[in-house]
Amino acid sequence: MDKDVVFLVAGKPPMRGRASFEKGLREVLREHRIESTHKVQEIMVSGELAYCLTQLEVSMVPISDGAGSVRSGHTLSILRKLPSGSWVMTRDANLLPSPA
């Protein structure tokens, strides 16, 4: 994950930066366990950029009592190749709708 990564999430302003992502994830993990499955549907690489289209399902399971939630849908991730040869996520559009 690039330090300047941008996450686009349905119904929310863009989340900018790896630190922002980490903070949000830590908050969620205080009260939930996350279970997910994915199926990569398409990958395209062109030079130092690549994208990946994925079908994703995420379950938020409460650690204590309470109802969990499931979201499913598509994500589109854009990756950039670093001079070291490693790939990092630079943009991610996570279009999983909120549970009804």
PDB file of N, CA and C in Angstrom:
ATOM      1  N   MET A   1       0.848  -1.161   0.000  1.00  0.00           N
ATOM      2  CA  MET A   1       0.000   0.000   0.000  1.00  0.00           C
ATOM      3  C   MET A   1       0.902   1.235   0.000  1.00  0.00           C
ATOM      4  N   ASP A   2       0.684   2.110  -0.961  1.00  0.00           N
ATOM      5  CA  ASP A   2       1.455   3.345  -1.062  1.00  0.00           C
ATOM      6  C   ASP A   2       1.139   4.250   0.137  1.00  0.00           C
ATOM      7  N   LYS A   3       2.105   5.009   0.611  1.00  0.00           N
ATOM      8  CA  LYS A   3       1.841   5.883   1.758  1.00  0.00           C
ATOM      9  C   LYS A   3       0.799   6.940   1.429  1.00  0.00           C
ATOM     10  N   ASP A   4       0.636   7.286   0.161  1.00  0.00           N
ATOM     11  CA  ASP A   4      -0.349   8.286  -0.275  1.00  0.00           C
ATOM     12  C   ASP A   4      -1.572   7.645  -0.926  1.00  0.00           C
ATOM     13  N   VAL A   5      -1.871   6.391  -0.592  1.00  0.00           N
ATOM     14  CA  VAL A   5      -2.997   5.669  -1.174  1.00  0.00           C
ATOM     15  C   VAL A   5      -4.297   6.458  -0.973  1.00  0.00           C
ATOM     16  N   VAL A   6      -5.224   6.314  -1.917  1.00  0.00           N
ATOM     17  CA  VAL A   6      -6.551   6.928  -1.800  1.00  0.00           C
ATOM     18  C   VAL A   6      -7.587   5.823  -1.951  1.00  0.00           C
ATOM     19  N   PHE A   7      -8.499   5.739  -0.966  1.00  0.00           N
ATOM     20  CA  PHE A   7      -9.592   4.781  -1.003  1.00  0.00           C
ATOM     21  C   PHE A   7     -10.891   5.514  -1.268  1.00  0.00           C
ATOM     22  N   LEU A   8     -11.624   5.071  -2.279  1.00  0.00           N
ATOM     23  CA  LEU A   8     -12.948   5.607  -2.571  1.00  0.00           C
ATOM     24  C   LEU A   8     -13.957   4.610  -2.033  1.00  0.00           C
ATOM     25  N   VAL A   9     -14.809   5.077  -1.113  1.00  0.00           N
ATOM     26  CA  VAL A   9     -15.789   4.224  -0.456  1.00  0.00           C
ATOM     27  C   VAL A   9     -17.167   4.827  -0.684  1.00  0.00           C
ATOM     28  N   ALA A  10     -18.137   3.994  -1.022  1.00  0.00           N
ATOM     29  CA  ALA A  10     -19.491   4.470  -1.309  1.00  0.00           C
ATOM     30  C   ALA A  10     -20.046   5.278  -0.136  1.00  0.00           C
ATOM     31  N   GLY A  11     -20.558   6.476  -0.442  1.00  0.00           N
ATOM     32  CA  GLY A  11     -21.227   7.296   0.556  1.00  0.00           C
ATOM     33  C   GLY A  11     -20.324   8.044   1.515  1.00  0.00           C
ATOM     34  N   LYS A  12     -19.020   8.028   1.304  1.00  0.00           N
ATOM     35  CA  LYS A  12     -18.082   8.706   2.201  1.00  0.00           C
ATOM     36  C   LYS A  12     -17.059   9.485   1.384  1.00  0.00           C
ATOM     37  N   PRO A  13     -16.457  10.514   1.973  1.00  0.00           N
ATOM     38  CA  PRO A  13     -15.389  11.206   1.263  1.00  0.00           C
ATOM     39  C   PRO A  13     -14.180  10.286   1.098  1.00  0.00           C
ATOM     40  N   PRO A  14     -13.313  10.572   0.136  1.00  0.00           N
ATOM     41  CA  PRO A  14     -12.120   9.732  -0.041  1.00  0.00           C
ATOM     42  C   PRO A  14     -11.289   9.656   1.242  1.00  0.00           C
ATOM     43  N   MET A  15     -10.766   8.459   1.519  1.00  0.00           N
ATOM     44  CA  MET A  15      -9.851   8.252   2.637  1.00  0.00           C
ATOM     45  C   MET A  15      -8.445   8.338   2.054  1.00  0.00           C
ATOM     46  N   ARG A  16      -7.658   9.265   2.559  1.00  0.00           N
ATOM     47  CA  ARG A  16      -6.343   9.524   1.985  1.00  0.00           C
ATOM     48  C   ARG A  16      -5.225   9.112   2.936  1.00  0.00           C
ATOM     49  N   GLY A  17      -4.325   8.288   2.436  1.00  0.00           N
ATOM     50  CA  GLY A  17      -3.125   7.935   3.175  1.00  0.00           C
ATOM     51  C   GLY A  17      -3.216   6.631   3.943  1.00  0.00           C
ATOM     52  N   ARG A  18      -2.081   5.977   3.999  1.00  0.00           N
ATOM     53  CA  ARG A  18      -1.959   4.699   4.704  1.00  0.00           C
ATOM     54  C   ARG A  18      -2.276   4.864   6.188  1.00  0.00           C
ATOM     55  N   ALA A  19      -1.871   5.984   6.787  1.00  0.00           N
ATOM     56  CA  ALA A  19      -2.130   6.216   8.216  1.00  0.00           C
ATOM     57  C   ALA A  19      -3.623   6.313   8.486  1.00  0.00           C
ATOM     58  N   SER A  20      -4.360   6.956   7.596  1.00  0.00           N
ATOM     59  CA  SER A  20      -5.818   7.071   7.735  1.00  0.00           C
ATOM     60  C   SER A  20      -6.466   5.697   7.673  1.00  0.00           C
ATOM     61  N   PHE A  21      -6.024   4.869   6.731  1.00  0.00           N
ATOM     62  CA  PHE A  21      -6.541   3.515   6.597  1.00  0.00           C
ATOM     63  C   PHE A  21      -6.272   2.723   7.875  1.00  0.00           C
ATOM     64  N   GLU A  22      -5.045   2.805   8.376  1.00  0.00           N
ATOM     65  CA  GLU A  22      -4.671   2.066   9.585  1.00  0.00           C
ATOM     66  C   GLU A  22      -5.538   2.497  10.771  1.00  0.00           C
ATOM     67  N   LYS A  23      -5.736   3.797  10.932  1.00  0.00           N
ATOM     68  CA  LYS A  23      -6.545   4.300  12.046  1.00  0.00           C
ATOM     69  C   LYS A  23      -7.973   3.750  11.965  1.00  0.00           C
ATOM     70  N   GLY A  24      -8.580   3.822  10.787  1.00  0.00           N
ATOM     71  CA  GLY A  24      -9.936   3.318  10.606  1.00  0.00           C
ATOM     72  C   GLY A  24     -10.038   1.825  10.862  1.00  0.00           C
ATOM     73  N   LEU A  25      -9.072   1.072  10.369  1.00  0.00           N
ATOM     74  CA  LEU A  25      -9.071  -0.380  10.563  1.00  0.00           C
ATOM     75  C   LEU A  25      -8.929  -0.734  12.038  1.00  0.00           C
ATOM     76  N   ARG A  26      -8.037  -0.056  12.735  1.00  0.00           N
ATOM     77  CA  ARG A  26      -7.861  -0.336  14.167  1.00  0.00           C
ATOM     78  C   ARG A  26      -9.158  -0.085  14.938  1.00  0.00           C
ATOM     79  N   GLU A  27      -9.888   0.967  14.584  1.00  0.00           N
ATOM     80  CA  GLU A  27     -11.163   1.267  15.238  1.00  0.00           C
ATOM     81  C   GLU A  27     -12.173   0.135  15.014  1.00  0.00           C
ATOM     82  N   VAL A  28     -12.267  -0.335  13.778  1.00  0.00           N
ATOM     83  CA  VAL A  28     -13.193  -1.428  13.459  1.00  0.00           C
ATOM     84  C   VAL A  28     -12.814  -2.696  14.211  1.00  0.00           C
ATOM     85  N   LEU A  29     -11.524  -3.007  14.258  1.00  0.00           N
ATOM     86  CA  LEU A  29     -11.069  -4.265  14.864  1.00  0.00           C
ATOM     87  C   LEU A  29     -11.205  -4.290  16.383  1.00  0.00           C
ATOM     88  N   ARG A  30     -11.468  -3.148  17.007  1.00  0.00           N
ATOM     89  CA  ARG A  30     -11.721  -3.144  18.449  1.00  0.00           C
ATOM     90  C   ARG A  30     -12.997  -3.888  18.785  1.00  0.00           C
ATOM     91  N   GLU A  31     -13.977  -3.847  17.870  1.00  0.00           N
ATOM     92  CA  GLU A  31     -15.284  -4.436  18.159  1.00  0.00           C
ATOM     93  C   GLU A  31     -15.721  -5.516  17.178  1.00  0.00           C
ATOM     94  N   HIS A  32     -14.952  -5.720  16.098  1.00  0.00           N
ATOM     95  CA  HIS A  32     -15.367  -6.678  15.069  1.00  0.00           C
ATOM     96  C   HIS A  32     -14.192  -7.538  14.609  1.00  0.00           C
ATOM     97  N   ARG A  33     -14.560  -8.674  14.090  1.00  0.00           N
ATOM     98  CA  ARG A  33     -13.638  -9.533  13.348  1.00  0.00           C
ATOM     99  C   ARG A  33     -14.072  -9.424  11.891  1.00  0.00           C
ATOM    100  N   ILE A  34     -13.141  -9.333  10.987  1.00  0.00           N
ATOM    101  CA  ILE A  34     -13.460  -9.207   9.566  1.00  0.00           C
ATOM    102  C   ILE A  34     -13.157 -10.532   8.874  1.00  0.00           C
ATOM    103  N   GLU A  35     -14.127 -11.014   8.118  1.00  0.00           N
ATOM    104  CA  GLU A  35     -13.943 -12.212   7.292  1.00  0.00           C
ATOM    105  C   GLU A  35     -14.240 -11.799   5.858  1.00  0.00           C
ATOM    106  N   SER A  36     -13.398 -12.200   4.931  1.00  0.00           N
ATOM    107  CA  SER A  36     -13.648 -11.802   3.543  1.00  0.00           C
ATOM    108  C   SER A  36     -13.243 -12.897   2.573  1.00  0.00           C
ATOM    109  N   THR A  37     -13.906 -12.884   1.433  1.00  0.00           N
ATOM    110  CA  THR A  37     -13.535 -13.739   0.312  1.00  0.00           C
ATOM    111  C   THR A  37     -13.506 -12.861  -0.928  1.00  0.00           C
ATOM    112  N   HIS A  38     -12.710 -13.249  -1.889  1.00  0.00           N
ATOM    113  CA  HIS A  38     -12.638 -12.457  -3.116  1.00  0.00           C
ATOM    114  C   HIS A  38     -12.389 -13.368  -4.310  1.00  0.00           C
ATOM    115  N   LYS A  39     -12.769 -12.854  -5.456  1.00  0.00           N
ATOM    116  CA  LYS A  39     -12.493 -13.547  -6.705  1.00  0.00           C
ATOM    117  C   LYS A  39     -11.986 -12.499  -7.697  1.00  0.00           C
ATOM    118  N   VAL A  40     -10.721 -12.625  -8.063  1.00  0.00           N
ATOM    119  CA  VAL A  40     -10.145 -11.702  -9.036  1.00  0.00           C
ATOM    120  C   VAL A  40     -10.770 -11.996 -10.391  1.00  0.00           C
ATOM    121  N   GLN A  41     -11.338 -10.976 -11.004  1.00  0.00           N
ATOM    122  CA  GLN A  41     -12.012 -11.152 -12.287  1.00  0.00           C
ATOM    123  C   GLN A  41     -11.175 -10.680 -13.467  1.00  0.00           C
ATOM    124  N   GLU A  42     -10.285  -9.740 -13.209  1.00  0.00           N
ATOM    125  CA  GLU A  42      -9.487  -9.200 -14.312  1.00  0.00           C
ATOM    126  C   GLU A  42      -8.255  -8.500 -13.755  1.00  0.00           C
ATOM    127  N   ILE A  43      -7.131  -8.704 -14.410  1.00  0.00           N
ATOM    128  CA  ILE A  43      -5.894  -7.980 -14.100  1.00  0.00           C
ATOM    129  C   ILE A  43      -5.306  -7.499 -15.417  1.00  0.00           C
ATOM    130  N   MET A  44      -4.888  -6.239 -15.443  1.00  0.00           N
ATOM    131  CA  MET A  44      -4.242  -5.681 -16.633  1.00  0.00           C
ATOM    132  C   MET A  44      -2.992  -4.940 -16.175  1.00  0.00           C
ATOM    133  N   VAL A  45      -1.863  -5.224 -16.807  1.00  0.00           N
ATOM    134  CA  VAL A  45      -0.604  -4.567 -16.493  1.00  0.00           C
ATOM    135  C   VAL A  45      -0.125  -3.845 -17.740  1.00  0.00           C
ATOM    136  N   SER A  46       0.266  -2.580 -17.566  1.00  0.00           N
ATOM    137  CA  SER A  46       0.811  -1.785 -18.660  1.00  0.00           C
ATOM    138  C   SER A  46       1.964  -0.955 -18.112  1.00  0.00           C
ATOM    139  N   GLY A  47       3.172  -1.387 -18.398  1.00  0.00           N
ATOM    140  CA  GLY A  47       4.339  -0.676 -17.889  1.00  0.00           C
ATOM    141  C   GLY A  47       4.399  -0.708 -16.376  1.00  0.00           C
ATOM    142  N   GLU A  48       4.404   0.485 -15.754  1.00  0.00           N
ATOM    143  CA  GLU A  48       4.516   0.583 -14.302  1.00  0.00           C
ATOM    144  C   GLU A  48       3.169   0.751 -13.607  1.00  0.00           C
ATOM    145  N   LEU A  49       2.068   0.603 -14.349  1.00  0.00           N
ATOM    146  CA  LEU A  49       0.732   0.690 -13.763  1.00  0.00           C
ATOM    147  C   LEU A  49      -0.041  -0.598 -14.033  1.00  0.00           C
ATOM    148  N   ALA A  50      -0.936  -0.921 -13.126  1.00  0.00           N
ATOM    149  CA  ALA A  50      -1.786  -2.099 -13.296  1.00  0.00           C
ATOM    150  C   ALA A  50      -3.116  -1.835 -12.602  1.00  0.00           C
ATOM    151  N   TYR A  51      -4.141  -2.555 -13.045  1.00  0.00           N
ATOM    152  CA  TYR A  51      -5.403  -2.506 -12.315  1.00  0.00           C
ATOM    153  C   TYR A  51      -5.909  -3.920 -12.102  1.00  0.00           C
ATOM    154  N   CYS A  52      -6.767  -4.043 -11.094  1.00  0.00           N
ATOM    155  CA  CYS A  52      -7.324  -5.333 -10.732  1.00  0.00           C
ATOM    156  C   CYS A  52      -8.796  -5.141 -10.394  1.00  0.00           C
ATOM    157  N   LEU A  53      -9.673  -5.874 -11.069  1.00  0.00           N
ATOM    158  CA  LEU A  53     -11.104  -5.869 -10.802  1.00  0.00           C
ATOM    159  C   LEU A  53     -11.419  -7.124  -9.993  1.00  0.00           C
ATOM    160  N   THR A  54     -12.081  -6.942  -8.845  1.00  0.00           N
ATOM    161  CA  THR A  54     -12.322  -8.044  -7.926  1.00  0.00           C
ATOM    162  C   THR A  54     -13.767  -8.055  -7.455  1.00  0.00           C
ATOM    163  N   GLN A  55     -14.336  -9.243  -7.327  1.00  0.00           N
ATOM    164  CA  GLN A  55     -15.620  -9.434  -6.654  1.00  0.00           C
ATOM    165  C   GLN A  55     -15.279  -9.743  -5.199  1.00  0.00           C
ATOM    166  N   LEU A  56     -15.834  -8.970  -4.269  1.00  0.00           N
ATOM    167  CA  LEU A  56     -15.452  -9.070  -2.867  1.00  0.00           C
ATOM    168  C   LEU A  56     -16.674  -9.236  -1.976  1.00  0.00           C
ATOM    169  N   GLU A  57     -16.548 -10.058  -0.955  1.00  0.00           N
ATOM    170  CA  GLU A  57     -17.577 -10.159   0.085  1.00  0.00           C
ATOM    171  C   GLU A  57     -16.885 -10.008   1.431  1.00  0.00           C
ATOM    172  N   VAL A  58     -17.399  -9.088   2.254  1.00  0.00           N
ATOM    173  CA  VAL A  58     -16.808  -8.799   3.557  1.00  0.00           C
ATOM    174  C   VAL A  58     -17.877  -8.956   4.627  1.00  0.00           C
ATOM    175  N   SER A  59     -17.582  -9.768   5.647  1.00  0.00           N
ATOM    176  CA  SER A  59     -18.466  -9.939   6.799  1.00  0.00           C
ATOM    177  C   SER A  59     -17.824  -9.264   8.000  1.00  0.00           C
ATOM    178  N   MET A  60     -18.622  -8.446   8.685  1.00  0.00           N
ATOM    179  CA  MET A  60     -18.187  -7.802   9.926  1.00  0.00           C
ATOM    180  C   MET A  60     -18.861  -8.571  11.060  1.00  0.00           C
ATOM    181  N   VAL A  61     -18.089  -9.307  11.826  1.00  0.00           N
ATOM    182  CA  VAL A  61     -18.613 -10.169  12.875  1.00  0.00           C
ATOM    183  C   VAL A  61     -18.288  -9.533  14.226  1.00  0.00           C
ATOM    184  N   PRO A  62     -19.318  -9.160  15.006  1.00  0.00           N
ATOM    185  CA  PRO A  62     -19.054  -8.549  16.315  1.00  0.00           C
ATOM    186  C   PRO A  62     -18.282  -9.493  17.224  1.00  0.00           C
ATOM    187  N   ILE A  63     -17.345  -8.949  17.977  1.00  0.00           N
ATOM    188  CA  ILE A  63     -16.586  -9.751  18.937  1.00  0.00           C
ATOM    189  C   ILE A  63     -17.494 -10.126  20.103  1.00  0.00           C
ATOM    190  N   SER A  64     -18.332  -9.194  20.529  1.00  0.00           N
ATOM    191  CA  SER A  64     -19.300  -9.500  21.588  1.00  0.00           C
ATOM    192  C   SER A  64     -20.674  -9.649  20.935  1.00  0.00           C
ATOM    193  N   ASP A  65     -21.715  -9.493  21.704  1.00  0.00           N
ATOM    194  CA  ASP A  65     -23.067  -9.636  21.177  1.00  0.00           C
ATOM    195  C   ASP A  65     -23.384  -8.571  20.130  1.00  0.00           C
ATOM    196  N   GLY A  66     -24.364  -8.890  19.309  1.00  0.00           N
ATOM    197  CA  GLY A  66     -24.821  -7.938  18.303  1.00  0.00           C
ATOM    198  C   GLY A  66     -24.892  -8.579  16.940  1.00  0.00           C
ATOM    199  N   ALA A  67     -25.581  -7.893  16.082  1.00  0.00           N
ATOM    200  CA  ALA A  67     -25.749  -8.386  14.713  1.00  0.00           C
ATOM    201  C   ALA A  67     -24.553  -7.985  13.859  1.00  0.00           C
ATOM    202  N   GLY A  68     -24.135  -8.885  13.027  1.00  0.00           N
ATOM    203  CA  GLY A  68     -23.066  -8.598  12.081  1.00  0.00           C
ATOM    204  C   GLY A  68     -23.639  -8.038  10.796  1.00  0.00           C
ATOM    205  N   SER A  69     -22.783  -7.779   9.852  1.00  0.00           N
ATOM    206  CA  SER A  69     -23.238  -7.296   8.549  1.00  0.00           C
ATOM    207  C   SER A  69     -22.369  -7.902   7.456  1.00  0.00           C
ATOM    208  N   VAL A  70     -22.945  -7.983   6.272  1.00  0.00           N
ATOM    209  CA  VAL A  70     -22.238  -8.510   5.108  1.00  0.00           C
ATOM    210  C   VAL A  70     -22.384  -7.506   3.976  1.00  0.00           C
ATOM    211  N   ARG A  71     -21.285  -7.222   3.325  1.00  0.00           N
ATOM    212  CA  ARG A  71     -21.288  -6.367   2.141  1.00  0.00           C
ATOM    213  C   ARG A  71     -20.638  -7.146   1.013  1.00  0.00           C
ATOM    214  N   SER A  72     -21.186  -6.973  -0.188  1.00  0.00           N
ATOM    215  CA  SER A  72     -20.553  -7.629  -1.327  1.00  0.00           C
ATOM    216  C   SER A  72     -20.697  -6.739  -2.548  1.00  0.00           C
ATOM    217  N   GLY A  73     -19.738  -6.851  -3.428  1.00  0.00           N
ATOM    218  CA  GLY A  73     -19.742  -6.051  -4.649  1.00  0.00           C
ATOM    219  C   GLY A  73     -18.366  -6.063  -5.285  1.00  0.00           C
ATOM    220  N   HIS A  74     -18.130  -5.069  -6.110  1.00  0.00           N
ATOM    221  CA  HIS A  74     -16.882  -5.000  -6.872  1.00  0.00           C
ATOM    222  C   HIS A  74     -15.931  -3.960  -6.295  1.00  0.00           C
ATOM    223  N   THR A  75     -14.650  -4.240  -6.458  1.00  0.00           N
ATOM    224  CA  THR A  75     -13.613  -3.263  -6.145  1.00  0.00           C
ATOM    225  C   THR A  75     -12.718  -3.132  -7.375  1.00  0.00           C
ATOM    226  N   LEU A  76     -12.168  -1.942  -7.542  1.00  0.00           N
ATOM    227  CA  LEU A  76     -11.213  -1.689  -8.613  1.00  0.00           C
ATOM    228  C   LEU A  76      -9.986  -1.070  -7.976  1.00  0.00           C
ATOM    229  N   SER A  77      -8.863  -1.759  -8.082  1.00  0.00           N
ATOM    230  CA  SER A  77      -7.616  -1.297  -7.471  1.00  0.00           C
ATOM    231  C   SER A  77      -6.621  -0.932  -8.556  1.00  0.00           C
ATOM    232  N   ILE A  78      -5.909   0.175  -8.333  1.00  0.00           N
ATOM    233  CA  ILE A  78      -4.842   0.601  -9.238  1.00  0.00           C
ATOM    234  C   ILE A  78      -3.530   0.464  -8.492  1.00  0.00           C
ATOM    235  N   LEU A  79      -2.573  -0.194  -9.138  1.00  0.00           N
ATOM    236  CA  LEU A  79      -1.275  -0.445  -8.528  1.00  0.00           C
ATOM    237  C   LEU A  79      -0.173   0.236  -9.329  1.00  0.00           C
ATOM    238  N   ARG A  80       0.924   0.551  -8.625  1.00  0.00           N
ATOM    239  CA  ARG A  80       2.076   1.196  -9.248  1.00  0.00           C
ATOM    240  C   ARG A  80       3.322   0.385  -8.915  1.00  0.00           C
ATOM    241  N   LYS A  81       4.174   0.215  -9.912  1.00  0.00           N
ATOM    242  CA  LYS A  81       5.417  -0.538  -9.698  1.00  0.00           C
ATOM    243  C   LYS A  81       6.501   0.412  -9.198  1.00  0.00           C
ATOM    244  N   LEU A  82       7.109   0.040  -8.090  1.00  0.00           N
ATOM    245  CA  LEU A  82       8.187   0.840  -7.510  1.00  0.00           C
ATOM    246  C   LEU A  82       9.507   0.525  -8.213  1.00  0.00           C
ATOM    247  N   PRO A  83      10.495   1.420  -8.105  1.00  0.00           N
ATOM    248  CA  PRO A  83      11.809   1.136  -8.706  1.00  0.00           C
ATOM    249  C   PRO A  83      12.417  -0.184  -8.221  1.00  0.00           C
ATOM    250  N   SER A  84      12.045  -0.616  -7.016  1.00  0.00           N
ATOM    251  CA  SER A  84      12.557  -1.887  -6.469  1.00  0.00           C
ATOM    252  C   SER A  84      11.954  -3.100  -7.166  1.00  0.00           C
ATOM    253  N   GLY A  85      10.874  -2.877  -7.936  1.00  0.00           N
ATOM    254  CA  GLY A  85      10.180  -3.979  -8.593  1.00  0.00           C
ATOM    255  C   GLY A  85       8.926  -4.423  -7.854  1.00  0.00           C
ATOM    256  N   SER A  86       8.736  -3.945  -6.631  1.00  0.00           N
ATOM    257  CA  SER A  86       7.530  -4.269  -5.861  1.00  0.00           C
ATOM    258  C   SER A  86       6.347  -3.468  -6.382  1.00  0.00           C
ATOM    259  N   TRP A  87       5.145  -4.024  -6.199  1.00  0.00           N
ATOM    260  CA  TRP A  87       3.916  -3.335  -6.578  1.00  0.00           C
ATOM    261  C   TRP A  87       3.211  -2.846  -5.327  1.00  0.00           C
ATOM    262  N   VAL A  88       2.639  -1.627  -5.379  1.00  0.00           N
ATOM    263  CA  VAL A  88       1.878  -1.083  -4.255  1.00  0.00           C
ATOM    264  C   VAL A  88       0.534  -0.574  -4.768  1.00  0.00           C
ATOM    265  N   MET A  89      -0.475  -0.699  -3.902  1.00  0.00           N
ATOM    266  CA  MET A  89      -1.788  -0.155  -4.236  1.00  0.00           C
ATOM    267  C   MET A  89      -1.723   1.365  -4.080  1.00  0.00           C
ATOM    268  N   THR A  90      -2.148   2.074  -5.110  1.00  0.00           N
ATOM    269  CA  THR A  90      -2.138   3.529  -5.044  1.00  0.00           C
ATOM    270  C   THR A  90      -3.546   4.122  -4.991  1.00  0.00           C
ATOM    271  N   ARG A  91      -4.522   3.421  -5.582  1.00  0.00           N
ATOM    272  CA  ARG A  91      -5.928   3.851  -5.548  1.00  0.00           C
ATOM    273  C   ARG A  91      -6.791   2.600  -5.429  1.00  0.00           C
ATOM    274  N   ASP A  92      -7.905   2.735  -4.693  1.00  0.00           N
ATOM    275  CA  ASP A  92      -8.817   1.614  -4.550  1.00  0.00           C
ATOM    276  C   ASP A  92     -10.241   2.141  -4.473  1.00  0.00           C
ATOM    277  N   ALA A  93     -11.097   1.666  -5.361  1.00  0.00           N
ATOM    278  CA  ALA A  93     -12.503   2.031  -5.339  1.00  0.00           C
ATOM    279  C   ALA A  93     -13.273   0.824  -4.825  1.00  0.00           C
ATOM    280  N   ASN A  94     -13.727   0.938  -3.592  1.00  0.00           N
ATOM    281  CA  ASN A  94     -14.441  -0.136  -2.923  1.00  0.00           C
ATOM    282  C   ASN A  94     -15.923   0.246  -2.942  1.00  0.00           C
ATOM    283  N   LEU A  95     -16.684  -0.337  -3.845  1.00  0.00           N
ATOM    284  CA  LEU A  95     -18.061   0.069  -4.072  1.00  0.00           C
ATOM    285  C   LEU A  95     -19.073  -0.867  -3.418  1.00  0.00           C
ATOM    286  N   LEU A  96     -18.694  -1.418  -2.263  1.00  0.00           N
ATOM    287  CA  LEU A  96     -19.586  -2.332  -1.559  1.00  0.00           C
ATOM    288  C   LEU A  96     -20.693  -1.525  -0.879  1.00  0.00           C
ATOM    289  N   PRO A  97     -21.932  -1.774  -1.249  1.00  0.00           N
ATOM    290  CA  PRO A  97     -23.031  -1.001  -0.651  1.00  0.00           C
ATOM    291  C   PRO A  97     -23.238  -1.351   0.817  1.00  0.00           C
ATOM    292  N   SER A  98     -23.753  -0.394   1.570  1.00  0.00           N
ATOM    293  CA  SER A  98     -24.089  -0.634   2.973  1.00  0.00           C
ATOM    294  C   SER A  98     -25.201  -1.669   3.043  1.00  0.00           C
ATOM    295  N   PRO A  99     -25.209  -2.482   4.101  1.00  0.00           N
ATOM    296  CA  PRO A  99     -26.277  -3.465   4.226  1.00  0.00           C
ATOM    297  C   PRO A  99     -27.643  -2.774   4.351  1.00  0.00           C
ATOM    298  N   ALA A 100     -28.669  -3.400   3.799  1.00  0.00           N
ATOM    299  CA  ALA A 100     -30.011  -2.803   3.830  1.00  0.00           C
ATOM    300  C   ALA A 100     -30.623  -2.905   5.204  1.00  0.00           C
TER     301      ALA A 100
END
